mmCIF file of C-alpha atoms in Angstrom:
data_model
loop_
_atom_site.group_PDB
_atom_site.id
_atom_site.type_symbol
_atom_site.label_atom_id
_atom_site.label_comp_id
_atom_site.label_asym_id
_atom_site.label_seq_id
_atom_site.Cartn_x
_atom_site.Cartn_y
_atom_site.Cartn_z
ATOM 1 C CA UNK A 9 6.693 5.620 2.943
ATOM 2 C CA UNK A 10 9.970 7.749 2.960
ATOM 3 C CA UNK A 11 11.892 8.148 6.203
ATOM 4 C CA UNK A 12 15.300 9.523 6.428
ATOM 5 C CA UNK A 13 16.883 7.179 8.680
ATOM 6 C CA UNK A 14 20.924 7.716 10.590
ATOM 7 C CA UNK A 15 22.104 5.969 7.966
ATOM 8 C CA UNK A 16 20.379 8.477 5.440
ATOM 9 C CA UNK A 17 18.399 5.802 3.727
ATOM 10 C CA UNK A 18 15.060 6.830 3.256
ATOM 11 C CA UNK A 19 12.096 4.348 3.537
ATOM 12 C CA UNK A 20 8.941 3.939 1.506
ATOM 13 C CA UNK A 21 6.143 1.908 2.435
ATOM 14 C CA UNK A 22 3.442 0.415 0.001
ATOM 15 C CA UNK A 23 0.134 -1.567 0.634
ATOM 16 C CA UNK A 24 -0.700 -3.807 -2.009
ATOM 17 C CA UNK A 25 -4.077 -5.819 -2.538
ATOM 18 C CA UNK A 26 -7.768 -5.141 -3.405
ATOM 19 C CA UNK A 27 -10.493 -2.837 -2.132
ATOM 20 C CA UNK A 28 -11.303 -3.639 1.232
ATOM 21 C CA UNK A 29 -8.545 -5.300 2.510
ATOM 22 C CA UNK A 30 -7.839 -2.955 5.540
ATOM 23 C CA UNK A 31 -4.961 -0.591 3.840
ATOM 24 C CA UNK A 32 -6.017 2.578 4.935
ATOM 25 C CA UNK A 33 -7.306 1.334 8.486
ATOM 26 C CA UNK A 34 -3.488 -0.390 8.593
ATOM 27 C CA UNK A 35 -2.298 3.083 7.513
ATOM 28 C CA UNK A 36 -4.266 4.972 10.221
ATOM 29 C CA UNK A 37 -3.304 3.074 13.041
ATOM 30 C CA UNK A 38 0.183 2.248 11.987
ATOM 31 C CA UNK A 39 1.488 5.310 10.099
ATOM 32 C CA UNK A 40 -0.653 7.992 10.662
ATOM 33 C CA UNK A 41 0.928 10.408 12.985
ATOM 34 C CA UNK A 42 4.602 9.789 11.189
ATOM 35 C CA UNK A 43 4.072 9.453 7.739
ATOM 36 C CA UNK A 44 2.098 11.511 4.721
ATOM 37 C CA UNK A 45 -0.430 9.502 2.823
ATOM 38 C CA UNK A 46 -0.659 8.937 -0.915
ATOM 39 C CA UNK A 47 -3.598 8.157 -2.156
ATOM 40 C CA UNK A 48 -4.913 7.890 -5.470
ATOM 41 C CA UNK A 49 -8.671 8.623 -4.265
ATOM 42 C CA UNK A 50 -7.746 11.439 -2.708
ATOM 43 C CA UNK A 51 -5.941 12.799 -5.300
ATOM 44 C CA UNK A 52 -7.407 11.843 -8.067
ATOM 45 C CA UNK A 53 -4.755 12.147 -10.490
ATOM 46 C CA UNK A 54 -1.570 10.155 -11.606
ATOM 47 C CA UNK A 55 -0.632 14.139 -11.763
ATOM 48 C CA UNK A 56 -1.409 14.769 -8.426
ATOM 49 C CA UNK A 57 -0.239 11.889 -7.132
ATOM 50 C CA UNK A 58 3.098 12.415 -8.620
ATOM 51 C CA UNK A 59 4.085 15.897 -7.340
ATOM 52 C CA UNK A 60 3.204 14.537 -3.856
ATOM 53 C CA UNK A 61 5.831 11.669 -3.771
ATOM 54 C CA UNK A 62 8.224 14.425 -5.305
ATOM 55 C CA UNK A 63 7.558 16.975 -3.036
ATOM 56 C CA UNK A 64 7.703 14.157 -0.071
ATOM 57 C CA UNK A 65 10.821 13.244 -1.371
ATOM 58 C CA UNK A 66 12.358 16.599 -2.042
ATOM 59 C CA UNK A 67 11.277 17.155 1.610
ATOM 60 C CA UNK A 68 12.994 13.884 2.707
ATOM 61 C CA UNK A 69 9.369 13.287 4.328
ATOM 62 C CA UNK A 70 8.371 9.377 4.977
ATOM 63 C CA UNK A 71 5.125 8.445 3.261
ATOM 64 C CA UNK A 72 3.098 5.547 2.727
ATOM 65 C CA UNK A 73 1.546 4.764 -0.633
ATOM 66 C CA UNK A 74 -2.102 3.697 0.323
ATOM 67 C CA UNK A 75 -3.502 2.305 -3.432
ATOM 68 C CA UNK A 76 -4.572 -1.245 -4.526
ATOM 69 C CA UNK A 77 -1.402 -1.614 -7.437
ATOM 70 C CA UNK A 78 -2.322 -5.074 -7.553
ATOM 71 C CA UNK A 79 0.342 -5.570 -10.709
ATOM 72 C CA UNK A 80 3.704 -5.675 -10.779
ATOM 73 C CA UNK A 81 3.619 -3.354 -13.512
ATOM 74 C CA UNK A 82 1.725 -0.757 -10.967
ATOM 75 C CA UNK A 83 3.542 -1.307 -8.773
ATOM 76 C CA UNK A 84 6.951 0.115 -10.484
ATOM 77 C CA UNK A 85 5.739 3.623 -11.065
ATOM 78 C CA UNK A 86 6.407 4.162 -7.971
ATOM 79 C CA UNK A 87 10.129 2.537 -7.881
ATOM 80 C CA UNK A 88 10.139 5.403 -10.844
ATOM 81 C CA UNK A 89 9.633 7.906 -9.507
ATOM 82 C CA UNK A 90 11.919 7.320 -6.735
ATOM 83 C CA UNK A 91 14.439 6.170 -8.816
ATOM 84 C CA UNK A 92 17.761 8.002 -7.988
ATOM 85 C CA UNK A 93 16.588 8.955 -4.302
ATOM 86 C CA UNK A 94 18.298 6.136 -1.647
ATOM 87 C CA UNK A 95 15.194 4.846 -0.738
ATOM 88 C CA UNK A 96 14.053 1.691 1.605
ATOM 89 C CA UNK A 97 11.430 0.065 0.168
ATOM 90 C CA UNK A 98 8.847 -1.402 2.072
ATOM 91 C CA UNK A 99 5.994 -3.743 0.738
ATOM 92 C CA UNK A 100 2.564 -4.840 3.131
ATOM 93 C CA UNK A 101 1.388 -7.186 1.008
ATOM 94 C CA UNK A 102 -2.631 -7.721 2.050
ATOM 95 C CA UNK A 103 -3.812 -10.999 1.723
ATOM 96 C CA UNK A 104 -7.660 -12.212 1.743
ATOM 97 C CA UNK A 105 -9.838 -13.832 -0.018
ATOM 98 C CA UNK A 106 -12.506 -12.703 -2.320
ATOM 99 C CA UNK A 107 -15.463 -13.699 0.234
ATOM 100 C CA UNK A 108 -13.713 -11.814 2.838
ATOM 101 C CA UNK A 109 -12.807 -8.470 0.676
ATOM 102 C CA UNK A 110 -16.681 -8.476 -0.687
ATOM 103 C CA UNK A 111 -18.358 -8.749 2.836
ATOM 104 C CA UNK A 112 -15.946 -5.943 3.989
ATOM 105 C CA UNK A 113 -16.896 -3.255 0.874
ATOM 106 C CA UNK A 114 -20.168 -4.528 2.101
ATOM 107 C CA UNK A 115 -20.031 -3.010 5.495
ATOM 108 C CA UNK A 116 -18.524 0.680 4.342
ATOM 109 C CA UNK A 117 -20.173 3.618 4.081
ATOM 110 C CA UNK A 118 -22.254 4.067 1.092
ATOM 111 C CA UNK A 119 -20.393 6.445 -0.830
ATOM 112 C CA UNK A 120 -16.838 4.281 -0.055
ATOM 113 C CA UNK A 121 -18.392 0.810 -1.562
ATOM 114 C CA UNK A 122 -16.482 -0.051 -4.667
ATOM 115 C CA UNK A 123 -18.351 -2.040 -7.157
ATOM 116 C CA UNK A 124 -18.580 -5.642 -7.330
ATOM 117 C CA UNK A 125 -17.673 -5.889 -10.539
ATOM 118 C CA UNK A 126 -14.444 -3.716 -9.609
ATOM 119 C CA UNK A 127 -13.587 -5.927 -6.745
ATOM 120 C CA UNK A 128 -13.816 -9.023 -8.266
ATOM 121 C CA UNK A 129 -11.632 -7.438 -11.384
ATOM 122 C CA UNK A 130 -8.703 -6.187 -9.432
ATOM 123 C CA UNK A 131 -8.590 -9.612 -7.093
ATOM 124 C CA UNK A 132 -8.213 -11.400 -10.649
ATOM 125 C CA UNK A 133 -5.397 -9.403 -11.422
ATOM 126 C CA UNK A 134 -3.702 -9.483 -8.429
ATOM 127 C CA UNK A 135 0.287 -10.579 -8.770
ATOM 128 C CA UNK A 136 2.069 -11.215 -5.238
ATOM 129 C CA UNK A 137 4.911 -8.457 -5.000
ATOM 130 C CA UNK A 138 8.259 -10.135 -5.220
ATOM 131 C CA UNK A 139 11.957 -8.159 -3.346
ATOM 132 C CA UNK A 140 12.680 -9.025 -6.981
ATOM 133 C CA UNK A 141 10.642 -5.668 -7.665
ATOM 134 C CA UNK A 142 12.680 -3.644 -5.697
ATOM 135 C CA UNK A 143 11.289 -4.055 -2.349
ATOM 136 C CA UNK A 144 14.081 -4.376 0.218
ATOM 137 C CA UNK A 145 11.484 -5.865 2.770
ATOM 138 C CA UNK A 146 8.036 -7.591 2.321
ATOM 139 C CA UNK A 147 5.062 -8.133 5.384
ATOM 140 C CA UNK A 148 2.175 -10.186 4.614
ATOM 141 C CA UNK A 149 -0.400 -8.743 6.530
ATOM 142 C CA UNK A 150 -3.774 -10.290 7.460
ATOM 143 C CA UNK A 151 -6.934 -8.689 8.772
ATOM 144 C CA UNK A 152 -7.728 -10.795 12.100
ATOM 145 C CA UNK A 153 -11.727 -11.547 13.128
ATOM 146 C CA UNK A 154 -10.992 -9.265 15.705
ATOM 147 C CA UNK A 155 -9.838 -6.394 12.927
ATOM 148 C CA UNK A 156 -6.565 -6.629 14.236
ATOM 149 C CA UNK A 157 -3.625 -7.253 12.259
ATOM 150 C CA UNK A 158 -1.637 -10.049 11.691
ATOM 151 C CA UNK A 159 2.132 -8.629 10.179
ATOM 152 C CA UNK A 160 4.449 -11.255 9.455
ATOM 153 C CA UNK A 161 8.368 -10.316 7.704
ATOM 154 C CA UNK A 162 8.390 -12.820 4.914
ATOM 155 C CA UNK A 163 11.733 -13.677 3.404
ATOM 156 C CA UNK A 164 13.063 -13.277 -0.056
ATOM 157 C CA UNK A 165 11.402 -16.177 -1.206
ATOM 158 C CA UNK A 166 8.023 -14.606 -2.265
#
């Protein structure tokens, strides 16, 4: 997400996890009415998805980047492309387990289910963000039974 602030910092949020974990809910009922979404299956292209964060960013505009970017690696495109814009950098870092993110593709709409076979793969791959990264804050974030959210500030020690 970018957000110029008073202090003309801007901020960037970033959901991190697997399919299914509850990012674009989150997004919806957290950031929805302040913040422009980026979203990779929306977009479709690395392209597209590009000239949005610069356009946000030319346009000092917050935005939240709603993809899995379960890698490190992923992850720092992003601190890329902002590089050179004073940015805060946000990370909610999704947490749940495999059962959990399987019975949840389970319940979406038929054209939204991701495979098995791609769930399972990105939950393999999955690295826990780090501030290390770049990330001036980091929320773990879990999906209550109630489909509330649990958001808890974790300290530089992830």
């Amino acid at each position: 997400i970018l957000t110029p602030s008073s202090t003309s910092d801007w901020l960037k949020k970033t959901r991190r996890l697997h399919q299914g974990a509850g990012k674009s809910t989150f997004y919806r009922e957290r950031f929805f009415n302040t913040h422009v979404r980026v979203n990779l299956d929306m977009l479709k292209t690395r392209h597209r998805e590009r000239l949005l964060v610069m356009a946000c960013l030319d346009m000092q505009q917050m935005f939240v980047v709603d993809n899995t970017n379960p890698t490190a690696e992923a992850r720092k495109r992003y601190f890329d492309f902002t590089s050179g814009f004073k940015l805060k950098s946000i990370c909610y870092f999704f947490d749940a387990s495999l059962d959990e993110l399987l019975q949840r593709n389970s319940q979406r709409e038929e054209k939204e289910i991701v495979p098995e076979i791609g769930v399972r793969g990105t939950f393999k791959k999955l690295e826990r963000p780090t501030c290390a990264e770049g990330f001036d804050e980091i929320f773990h974030v879990r999906v209550l039974h109630d489909r509330t959210f649990n958001v808890v500030r974790l300290k530089n020690e992830i």
